[in-house]
mmCIF file with all atom_site columns, C-alpha atoms in Angstrom:
data_model
loop_
_atom_site.group_PDB
_atom_site.id
_atom_site.type_symbol
_atom_site.label_atom_id
_atom_site.label_alt_id
_atom_site.label_comp_id
_atom_site.label_asym_id
_atom_site.label_entity_id
_atom_site.label_seq_id
_atom_site.pdbx_PDB_ins_code
_atom_site.Cartn_x
_atom_site.Cartn_y
_atom_site.Cartn_z
_atom_site.occupancy
_atom_site.B_iso_or_equiv
_atom_site.pdbx_formal_charge
_atom_site.auth_seq_id
_atom_site.auth_comp_id
_atom_site.auth_asym_id
_atom_site.auth_atom_id
_atom_site.pdbx_PDB_model_num
ATOM 1   C CA . MET A 1 1   ? 0.000   0.000   0.000   1.00 49.00 ? 1   MET A CA 1
ATOM 2   C CA . SER A 1 2   ? 2.977   2.311   0.533   1.00 53.00 ? 2   SER A CA 1
ATOM 3   C CA . PHE A 1 3   ? 3.792   2.452   -3.184  1.00 49.00 ? 3   PHE A CA 1
ATOM 4   C CA . LEU A 1 4   ? 0.189   3.257   -4.038  1.00 50.00 ? 4   LEU A CA 1
ATOM 5   C CA . HIS A 1 5   ? 0.134   5.938   -1.364  1.00 52.00 ? 5   HIS A CA 1
ATOM 6   C CA . ASP A 1 6   ? 3.409   7.478   -2.650  1.00 56.00 ? 6   ASP A CA 1
ATOM 7   C CA . ALA A 1 7   ? 2.315   7.298   -6.312  1.00 59.00 ? 7   ALA A CA 1
ATOM 8   C CA . GLY A 1 8   ? -0.977  8.885   -5.331  1.00 63.00 ? 8   GLY A CA 1
ATOM 9   C CA . HIS A 1 9   ? 0.773   11.875  -3.798  1.00 69.00 ? 9   HIS A CA 1
ATOM 10  C CA . VAL A 1 10  ? 2.782   12.444  -6.970  1.00 80.00 ? 10  VAL A CA 1
ATOM 11  C CA . LEU A 1 11  ? -0.069  11.896  -9.450  1.00 83.00 ? 11  LEU A CA 1
ATOM 12  C CA . GLU A 1 12  ? -3.012  13.376  -7.601  1.00 86.00 ? 12  GLU A CA 1
ATOM 13  C CA . PRO A 1 13  ? -2.164  17.079  -8.113  1.00 87.00 ? 13  PRO A CA 1
ATOM 14  C CA . TYR A 1 14  ? -1.797  16.591  -11.879 1.00 86.00 ? 14  TYR A CA 1
ATOM 15  C CA . ILE A 1 15  ? -4.979  14.612  -12.244 1.00 90.00 ? 15  ILE A CA 1
ATOM 16  C CA . ARG A 1 16  ? -6.856  16.989  -9.951  1.00 89.00 ? 16  ARG A CA 1
ATOM 17  C CA . HIS A 1 17  ? -5.645  19.994  -11.975 1.00 88.00 ? 17  HIS A CA 1
ATOM 18  C CA . PHE A 1 18  ? -5.839  18.599  -15.524 1.00 92.00 ? 18  PHE A CA 1
ATOM 19  C CA . GLY A 1 19  ? -8.617  16.046  -14.952 1.00 92.00 ? 19  GLY A CA 1
ATOM 20  C CA . LEU A 1 20  ? -9.489  13.201  -17.247 1.00 95.00 ? 20  LEU A CA 1
ATOM 21  C CA . PRO A 1 21  ? -7.398  14.497  -20.180 1.00 95.00 ? 21  PRO A CA 1
ATOM 22  C CA . ALA A 1 22  ? -4.284  13.966  -18.026 1.00 95.00 ? 22  ALA A CA 1
ATOM 23  C CA . LEU A 1 23  ? -5.431  10.445  -17.214 1.00 96.00 ? 23  LEU A CA 1
ATOM 24  C CA . PHE A 1 24  ? -6.030  9.789   -20.914 1.00 97.00 ? 24  PHE A CA 1
ATOM 25  C CA . VAL A 1 25  ? -2.474  10.838  -21.785 1.00 96.00 ? 25  VAL A CA 1
ATOM 26  C CA . ILE A 1 26  ? -0.925  8.757   -18.988 1.00 95.00 ? 26  ILE A CA 1
ATOM 27  C CA . VAL A 1 27  ? -2.875  5.587   -19.853 1.00 96.00 ? 27  VAL A CA 1
ATOM 28  C CA . TYR A 1 28  ? -2.339  6.079   -23.609 1.00 97.00 ? 28  TYR A CA 1
ATOM 29  C CA . LEU A 1 29  ? 1.415   6.435   -23.163 1.00 96.00 ? 29  LEU A CA 1
ATOM 30  C CA . GLU A 1 30  ? 1.580   3.396   -20.897 1.00 94.00 ? 30  GLU A CA 1
ATOM 31  C CA . ALA A 1 31  ? -0.399  1.296   -23.377 1.00 94.00 ? 31  ALA A CA 1
ATOM 32  C CA . LEU A 1 32  ? 1.899   2.510   -26.152 1.00 92.00 ? 32  LEU A CA 1
ATOM 33  C CA . GLY A 1 33  ? 4.915   1.187   -24.247 1.00 87.00 ? 33  GLY A CA 1
ATOM 34  C CA . ALA A 1 34  ? 6.179   4.129   -22.212 1.00 90.00 ? 34  ALA A CA 1
ATOM 35  C CA . PRO A 1 35  ? 7.171   3.404   -18.606 1.00 89.00 ? 35  PRO A CA 1
ATOM 36  C CA . VAL A 1 36  ? 4.555   5.634   -16.987 1.00 90.00 ? 36  VAL A CA 1
ATOM 37  C CA . PRO A 1 37  ? 2.296   4.711   -14.012 1.00 91.00 ? 37  PRO A CA 1
ATOM 38  C CA . GLY A 1 38  ? -0.997  4.196   -15.838 1.00 91.00 ? 38  GLY A CA 1
ATOM 39  C CA . GLU A 1 39  ? -2.520  1.782   -13.362 1.00 91.00 ? 39  GLU A CA 1
ATOM 40  C CA . SER A 1 40  ? -1.544  3.948   -10.389 1.00 91.00 ? 40  SER A CA 1
ATOM 41  C CA . ALA A 1 41  ? -3.030  6.989   -12.127 1.00 93.00 ? 41  ALA A CA 1
ATOM 42  C CA . LEU A 1 42  ? -6.225  5.030   -12.715 1.00 93.00 ? 42  LEU A CA 1
ATOM 43  C CA . VAL A 1 43  ? -6.503  4.058   -9.035  1.00 91.00 ? 43  VAL A CA 1
ATOM 44  C CA . VAL A 1 44  ? -5.888  7.650   -7.916  1.00 91.00 ? 44  VAL A CA 1
ATOM 45  C CA . SER A 1 45  ? -8.480  8.892   -10.412 1.00 93.00 ? 45  SER A CA 1
ATOM 46  C CA . SER A 1 46  ? -10.987 6.311   -9.222  1.00 92.00 ? 46  SER A CA 1
ATOM 47  C CA . LEU A 1 47  ? -10.582 7.552   -5.665  1.00 89.00 ? 47  LEU A CA 1
ATOM 48  C CA . LEU A 1 48  ? -10.995 11.140  -6.848  1.00 90.00 ? 48  LEU A CA 1
ATOM 49  C CA . ALA A 1 49  ? -14.187 10.090  -8.640  1.00 92.00 ? 49  ALA A CA 1
ATOM 50  C CA . ALA A 1 50  ? -15.396 8.504   -5.402  1.00 89.00 ? 50  ALA A CA 1
ATOM 51  C CA . ASN A 1 51  ? -15.011 11.936  -3.825  1.00 87.00 ? 51  ASN A CA 1
ATOM 52  C CA . GLY A 1 52  ? -17.026 13.611  -6.562  1.00 89.00 ? 52  GLY A CA 1
ATOM 53  C CA . GLU A 1 53  ? -14.163 15.104  -8.607  1.00 90.00 ? 53  GLU A CA 1
ATOM 54  C CA . PHE A 1 54  ? -15.627 13.580  -11.797 1.00 91.00 ? 54  PHE A CA 1
ATOM 55  C CA . SER A 1 55  ? -17.954 10.833  -12.978 1.00 94.00 ? 55  SER A CA 1
ATOM 56  C CA . VAL A 1 56  ? -16.686 7.297   -12.512 1.00 95.00 ? 56  VAL A CA 1
ATOM 57  C CA . TRP A 1 57  ? -18.370 6.310   -15.804 1.00 97.00 ? 57  TRP A CA 1
ATOM 58  C CA . ALA A 1 58  ? -16.575 9.102   -17.660 1.00 97.00 ? 58  ALA A CA 1
ATOM 59  C CA . LEU A 1 59  ? -13.357 7.853   -16.054 1.00 97.00 ? 59  LEU A CA 1
ATOM 60  C CA . VAL A 1 60  ? -13.984 4.266   -17.231 1.00 97.00 ? 60  VAL A CA 1
ATOM 61  C CA . ALA A 1 61  ? -14.790 5.476   -20.761 1.00 98.00 ? 61  ALA A CA 1
ATOM 62  C CA . VAL A 1 62  ? -11.666 7.663   -20.951 1.00 98.00 ? 62  VAL A CA 1
ATOM 63  C CA . VAL A 1 63  ? -9.420  4.900   -19.621 1.00 97.00 ? 63  VAL A CA 1
ATOM 64  C CA . TRP A 1 64  ? -10.903 2.319   -21.998 1.00 98.00 ? 64  TRP A CA 1
ATOM 65  C CA . ALA A 1 65  ? -10.417 4.623   -25.002 1.00 98.00 ? 65  ALA A CA 1
ATOM 66  C CA . ALA A 1 66  ? -6.833  5.496   -23.998 1.00 98.00 ? 66  ALA A CA 1
ATOM 67  C CA . ALA A 1 67  ? -5.911  1.847   -23.401 1.00 97.00 ? 67  ALA A CA 1
ATOM 68  C CA . VAL A 1 68  ? -7.368  0.661   -26.713 1.00 98.00 ? 68  VAL A CA 1
ATOM 69  C CA . LEU A 1 69  ? -5.877  3.521   -28.725 1.00 98.00 ? 69  LEU A CA 1
ATOM 70  C CA . GLY A 1 70  ? -2.467  3.190   -27.071 1.00 97.00 ? 70  GLY A CA 1
ATOM 71  C CA . ASP A 1 71  ? -2.296  -0.561  -27.674 1.00 96.00 ? 71  ASP A CA 1
ATOM 72  C CA . SER A 1 72  ? -3.547  -0.080  -31.238 1.00 97.00 ? 72  SER A CA 1
ATOM 73  C CA . THR A 1 73  ? -0.797  2.457   -31.905 1.00 96.00 ? 73  THR A CA 1
ATOM 74  C CA . GLY A 1 74  ? 1.705   -0.005  -30.455 1.00 92.00 ? 74  GLY A CA 1
ATOM 75  C CA . TYR A 1 75  ? 0.263   -2.717  -32.689 1.00 95.00 ? 75  TYR A CA 1
ATOM 76  C CA . ALA A 1 76  ? 0.808   -0.542  -35.773 1.00 94.00 ? 76  ALA A CA 1
ATOM 77  C CA . ILE A 1 77  ? 4.394   0.160   -34.714 1.00 90.00 ? 77  ILE A CA 1
ATOM 78  C CA . GLY A 1 78  ? 5.006   -3.549  -34.158 1.00 88.00 ? 78  GLY A CA 1
ATOM 79  C CA . ARG A 1 79  ? 3.296   -4.596  -37.374 1.00 91.00 ? 79  ARG A CA 1
ATOM 80  C CA . PHE A 1 80  ? 5.021   -2.137  -39.662 1.00 90.00 ? 80  PHE A CA 1
ATOM 81  C CA . GLY A 1 81  ? 8.313   -1.445  -37.951 1.00 84.00 ? 81  GLY A CA 1
ATOM 82  C CA . SER A 1 82  ? 9.681   -3.891  -35.472 1.00 76.00 ? 82  SER A CA 1
ATOM 83  C CA . ARG A 1 83  ? 9.554   -7.181  -37.394 1.00 73.00 ? 83  ARG A CA 1
ATOM 84  C CA . PRO A 1 84  ? 12.690  -6.386  -39.438 1.00 78.00 ? 84  PRO A CA 1
ATOM 85  C CA . LEU A 1 85  ? 14.412  -5.256  -36.246 1.00 77.00 ? 85  LEU A CA 1
ATOM 86  C CA . LEU A 1 86  ? 13.527  -8.521  -34.506 1.00 75.00 ? 86  LEU A CA 1
ATOM 87  C CA . LEU A 1 87  ? 14.921  -10.520 -37.394 1.00 74.00 ? 87  LEU A CA 1
ATOM 88  C CA . LYS A 1 88  ? 18.108  -8.472  -37.563 1.00 77.00 ? 88  LYS A CA 1
ATOM 89  C CA . TYR A 1 89  ? 18.840  -7.860  -33.864 1.00 74.00 ? 89  TYR A CA 1
ATOM 90  C CA . GLY A 1 90  ? 16.819  -10.519 -32.049 1.00 72.00 ? 90  GLY A CA 1
ATOM 91  C CA . TRP A 1 91  ? 19.979  -12.453 -31.290 1.00 75.00 ? 91  TRP A CA 1
ATOM 92  C CA . LEU A 1 92  ? 20.974  -9.661  -28.890 1.00 75.00 ? 92  LEU A CA 1
ATOM 93  C CA . VAL A 1 93  ? 18.125  -10.675 -26.571 1.00 67.00 ? 93  VAL A CA 1
ATOM 94  C CA . LYS A 1 94  ? 18.467  -14.381 -27.349 1.00 74.00 ? 94  LYS A CA 1
ATOM 95  C CA . LEU A 1 95  ? 15.495  -14.302 -29.713 1.00 73.00 ? 95  LEU A CA 1
ATOM 96  C CA . THR A 1 96  ? 16.518  -16.968 -32.178 1.00 79.00 ? 96  THR A CA 1
ATOM 97  C CA . PRO A 1 97  ? 14.507  -17.682 -35.322 1.00 79.00 ? 97  PRO A CA 1
ATOM 98  C CA . LYS A 1 98  ? 13.250  -20.850 -33.587 1.00 84.00 ? 98  LYS A CA 1
ATOM 99  C CA . ARG A 1 99  ? 12.024  -18.881 -30.541 1.00 81.00 ? 99  ARG A CA 1
ATOM 100 C CA . LEU A 1 100 ? 10.456  -16.248 -32.775 1.00 80.00 ? 100 LEU A CA 1
ATOM 101 C CA . ALA A 1 101 ? 8.573   -18.979 -34.653 1.00 82.00 ? 101 ALA A CA 1
ATOM 102 C CA . HIS A 1 102 ? 7.402   -20.434 -31.318 1.00 85.00 ? 102 HIS A CA 1
ATOM 103 C CA . ILE A 1 103 ? 6.112   -17.053 -30.125 1.00 82.00 ? 103 ILE A CA 1
ATOM 104 C CA . GLU A 1 104 ? 4.350   -16.514 -33.464 1.00 83.00 ? 104 GLU A CA 1
ATOM 105 C CA . GLU A 1 105 ? 2.668   -19.903 -33.101 1.00 87.00 ? 105 GLU A CA 1
ATOM 106 C CA . LEU A 1 106 ? 1.522   -18.988 -29.581 1.00 87.00 ? 106 LEU A CA 1
ATOM 107 C CA . PHE A 1 107 ? -0.023  -15.781 -30.928 1.00 86.00 ? 107 PHE A CA 1
ATOM 108 C CA . LYS A 1 108 ? -1.727  -17.675 -33.744 1.00 87.00 ? 108 LYS A CA 1
ATOM 109 C CA . ARG A 1 109 ? -3.292  -20.143 -31.309 1.00 91.00 ? 109 ARG A CA 1
ATOM 110 C CA . HIS A 1 110 ? -3.808  -18.022 -28.182 1.00 93.00 ? 110 HIS A CA 1
ATOM 111 C CA . GLY A 1 111 ? -3.350  -14.426 -29.331 1.00 92.00 ? 111 GLY A CA 1
ATOM 112 C CA . PRO A 1 112 ? -6.640  -13.036 -28.023 1.00 95.00 ? 112 PRO A CA 1
ATOM 113 C CA . LEU A 1 113 ? -6.145  -14.667 -24.622 1.00 96.00 ? 113 LEU A CA 1
ATOM 114 C CA . ILE A 1 114 ? -2.574  -13.339 -24.442 1.00 94.00 ? 114 ILE A CA 1
ATOM 115 C CA . VAL A 1 115 ? -3.715  -9.808  -25.331 1.00 96.00 ? 115 VAL A CA 1
ATOM 116 C CA . VAL A 1 116 ? -6.536  -9.797  -22.765 1.00 96.00 ? 116 VAL A CA 1
ATOM 117 C CA . GLY A 1 117 ? -4.363  -11.330 -20.035 1.00 95.00 ? 117 GLY A CA 1
ATOM 118 C CA . ALA A 1 118 ? -1.365  -9.087  -20.691 1.00 92.00 ? 118 ALA A CA 1
ATOM 119 C CA . ARG A 1 119 ? -3.501  -6.065  -19.806 1.00 94.00 ? 119 ARG A CA 1
ATOM 120 C CA . PHE A 1 120 ? -3.265  -7.165  -16.155 1.00 94.00 ? 120 PHE A CA 1
ATOM 121 C CA . VAL A 1 121 ? 0.506   -7.761  -15.987 1.00 91.00 ? 121 VAL A CA 1
ATOM 122 C CA . VAL A 1 122 ? 2.729   -4.726  -15.490 1.00 87.00 ? 122 VAL A CA 1
ATOM 123 C CA . VAL A 1 123 ? 5.460   -5.054  -18.145 1.00 85.00 ? 123 VAL A CA 1
ATOM 124 C CA . LEU A 1 124 ? 3.271   -7.022  -20.542 1.00 85.00 ? 124 LEU A CA 1
ATOM 125 C CA . ARG A 1 125 ? 0.665   -4.245  -20.476 1.00 88.00 ? 125 ARG A CA 1
ATOM 126 C CA . GLN A 1 126 ? 3.232   -1.826  -21.917 1.00 88.00 ? 126 GLN A CA 1
ATOM 127 C CA . LEU A 1 127 ? 4.463   -4.236  -24.611 1.00 85.00 ? 127 LEU A CA 1
ATOM 128 C CA . ASN A 1 128 ? 1.150   -5.848  -25.497 1.00 88.00 ? 128 ASN A CA 1
ATOM 129 C CA . GLY A 1 129 ? 0.343   -4.035  -28.732 1.00 91.00 ? 129 GLY A CA 1
ATOM 130 C CA . ILE A 1 130 ? 3.898   -3.887  -30.037 1.00 88.00 ? 130 ILE A CA 1
ATOM 131 C CA . VAL A 1 131 ? 4.417   -7.622  -29.515 1.00 87.00 ? 131 VAL A CA 1
ATOM 132 C CA . ALA A 1 132 ? 1.051   -8.558  -31.041 1.00 92.00 ? 132 ALA A CA 1
ATOM 133 C CA . GLY A 1 133 ? 1.851   -6.454  -34.109 1.00 92.00 ? 133 GLY A CA 1
ATOM 134 C CA . SER A 1 134 ? 5.368   -7.856  -34.364 1.00 87.00 ? 134 SER A CA 1
ATOM 135 C CA . MET A 1 135 ? 3.960   -11.386 -34.241 1.00 87.00 ? 135 MET A CA 1
ATOM 136 C CA . SER A 1 136 ? 1.612   -10.556 -37.134 1.00 87.00 ? 136 SER A CA 1
ATOM 137 C CA . MET A 1 137 ? -1.522  -11.211 -35.111 1.00 91.00 ? 137 MET A CA 1
ATOM 138 C CA . ALA A 1 138 ? -4.553  -10.585 -37.306 1.00 92.00 ? 138 ALA A CA 1
ATOM 139 C CA . TRP A 1 139 ? -5.847  -7.048  -36.785 1.00 95.00 ? 139 TRP A CA 1
ATOM 140 C CA . PRO A 1 140 ? -9.535  -7.990  -36.204 1.00 96.00 ? 140 PRO A CA 1
ATOM 141 C CA . ARG A 1 141 ? -8.562  -10.564 -33.548 1.00 95.00 ? 141 ARG A CA 1
ATOM 142 C CA . PHE A 1 142 ? -6.207  -8.084  -31.899 1.00 96.00 ? 142 PHE A CA 1
ATOM 143 C CA . LEU A 1 143 ? -8.749  -5.274  -31.911 1.00 97.00 ? 143 LEU A CA 1
ATOM 144 C CA . ALA A 1 144 ? -11.489 -7.436  -30.372 1.00 97.00 ? 144 ALA A CA 1
ATOM 145 C CA . ALA A 1 145 ? -9.157  -8.772  -27.658 1.00 97.00 ? 145 ALA A CA 1
ATOM 146 C CA . ASN A 1 146 ? -7.699  -5.312  -27.062 1.00 97.00 ? 146 ASN A CA 1
ATOM 147 C CA . ALA A 1 147 ? -11.174 -3.773  -26.657 1.00 98.00 ? 147 ALA A CA 1
ATOM 148 C CA . LEU A 1 148 ? -12.262 -6.552  -24.274 1.00 98.00 ? 148 LEU A CA 1
ATOM 149 C CA . GLY A 1 149 ? -9.051  -6.443  -22.228 1.00 97.00 ? 149 GLY A CA 1
ATOM 150 C CA . GLY A 1 150 ? -9.183  -2.652  -22.045 1.00 97.00 ? 150 GLY A CA 1
ATOM 151 C CA . ALA A 1 151 ? -12.820 -2.745  -20.908 1.00 98.00 ? 151 ALA A CA 1
ATOM 152 C CA . LEU A 1 152 ? -12.152 -5.339  -18.199 1.00 97.00 ? 152 LEU A CA 1
ATOM 153 C CA . TRP A 1 153 ? -9.072  -3.466  -16.978 1.00 96.00 ? 153 TRP A CA 1
ATOM 154 C CA . ALA A 1 154 ? -10.859 -0.099  -16.939 1.00 97.00 ? 154 ALA A CA 1
ATOM 155 C CA . LEU A 1 155 ? -13.852 -1.549  -15.102 1.00 96.00 ? 155 LEU A CA 1
ATOM 156 C CA . ILE A 1 156 ? -11.838 -3.488  -12.507 1.00 95.00 ? 156 ILE A CA 1
ATOM 157 C CA . TRP A 1 157 ? -9.315  -0.755  -11.702 1.00 94.00 ? 157 TRP A CA 1
ATOM 158 C CA . GLY A 1 158 ? -11.751 2.097   -12.300 1.00 93.00 ? 158 GLY A CA 1
ATOM 159 C CA . LEU A 1 159 ? -14.681 0.767   -10.296 1.00 92.00 ? 159 LEU A CA 1
ATOM 160 C CA . GLY A 1 160 ? -12.738 -1.296  -7.738  1.00 90.00 ? 160 GLY A CA 1
ATOM 161 C CA . PRO A 1 161 ? -11.104 1.546   -5.783  1.00 88.00 ? 161 PRO A CA 1
ATOM 162 C CA . TYR A 1 162 ? -14.212 3.669   -6.344  1.00 88.00 ? 162 TYR A CA 1
ATOM 163 C CA . LEU A 1 163 ? -16.359 1.055   -4.601  1.00 87.00 ? 163 LEU A CA 1
ATOM 164 C CA . VAL A 1 164 ? -14.024 -0.261  -1.898  1.00 84.00 ? 164 VAL A CA 1
ATOM 165 C CA . GLY A 1 165 ? -11.594 2.588   -1.217  1.00 70.00 ? 165 GLY A CA 1
ATOM 166 C CA . ASP A 1 166 ? -13.287 3.385   2.103   1.00 68.00 ? 166 ASP A CA 1
ATOM 167 C CA . TRP A 1 167 ? -12.570 -0.125  3.388   1.00 69.00 ? 167 TRP A CA 1
ATOM 168 C CA . PHE A 1 168 ? -8.845  0.502   3.069   1.00 59.00 ? 168 PHE A CA 1
ATOM 169 C CA . GLY A 1 169 ? -8.882  4.107   4.187   1.00 61.00 ? 169 GLY A CA 1
ATOM 170 C CA . LEU A 1 170 ? -7.840  5.276   0.720   1.00 56.00 ? 170 LEU A CA 1
ATOM 171 C CA . LYS A 1 171 ? -10.593 7.760   -0.043  1.00 55.00 ? 171 LYS A CA 1
ATOM 172 C CA . HIS A 1 172 ? -9.698  11.369  0.430   1.00 50.00 ? 172 HIS A CA 1
ATOM 173 C CA . ARG A 1 173 ? -11.906 13.460  2.634   1.00 45.00 ? 173 ARG A CA 1
#
């Protein structure tokens, strides 16, 4: 809880001042692959919504849109840019052609499940779209999984703190 408390103190003034547009930018950048605290910003924003700063449903909609657009941008980067880089420099991170083929096969068989699940894992959330694009996952399958994963993530982390923040003494007074 200490990390969440510390992150909240850093993020809260920005989100309080700039509102949901600031949250959109933070979540978009995280979904695109930048190392920014999207999930922490979402929790802080949910608690602010619980205190009447803005509508929790507007928050969920903004977060869902930012997550889907950020991952989709990452997908485009992966699809049209990183494949040649993986083939040329993959050996630097021990990504052999055999391992690359294995990962591609996983995405062919379980791509939607990987995309939805990755939304809930810290580093995977940032790399989700780029990896799916690099692995040539079909765009319609990616988009559907991305939209579902983004919706689940926005609802769980947007509504969760909003509904139970009082139990943990997290709501601001």
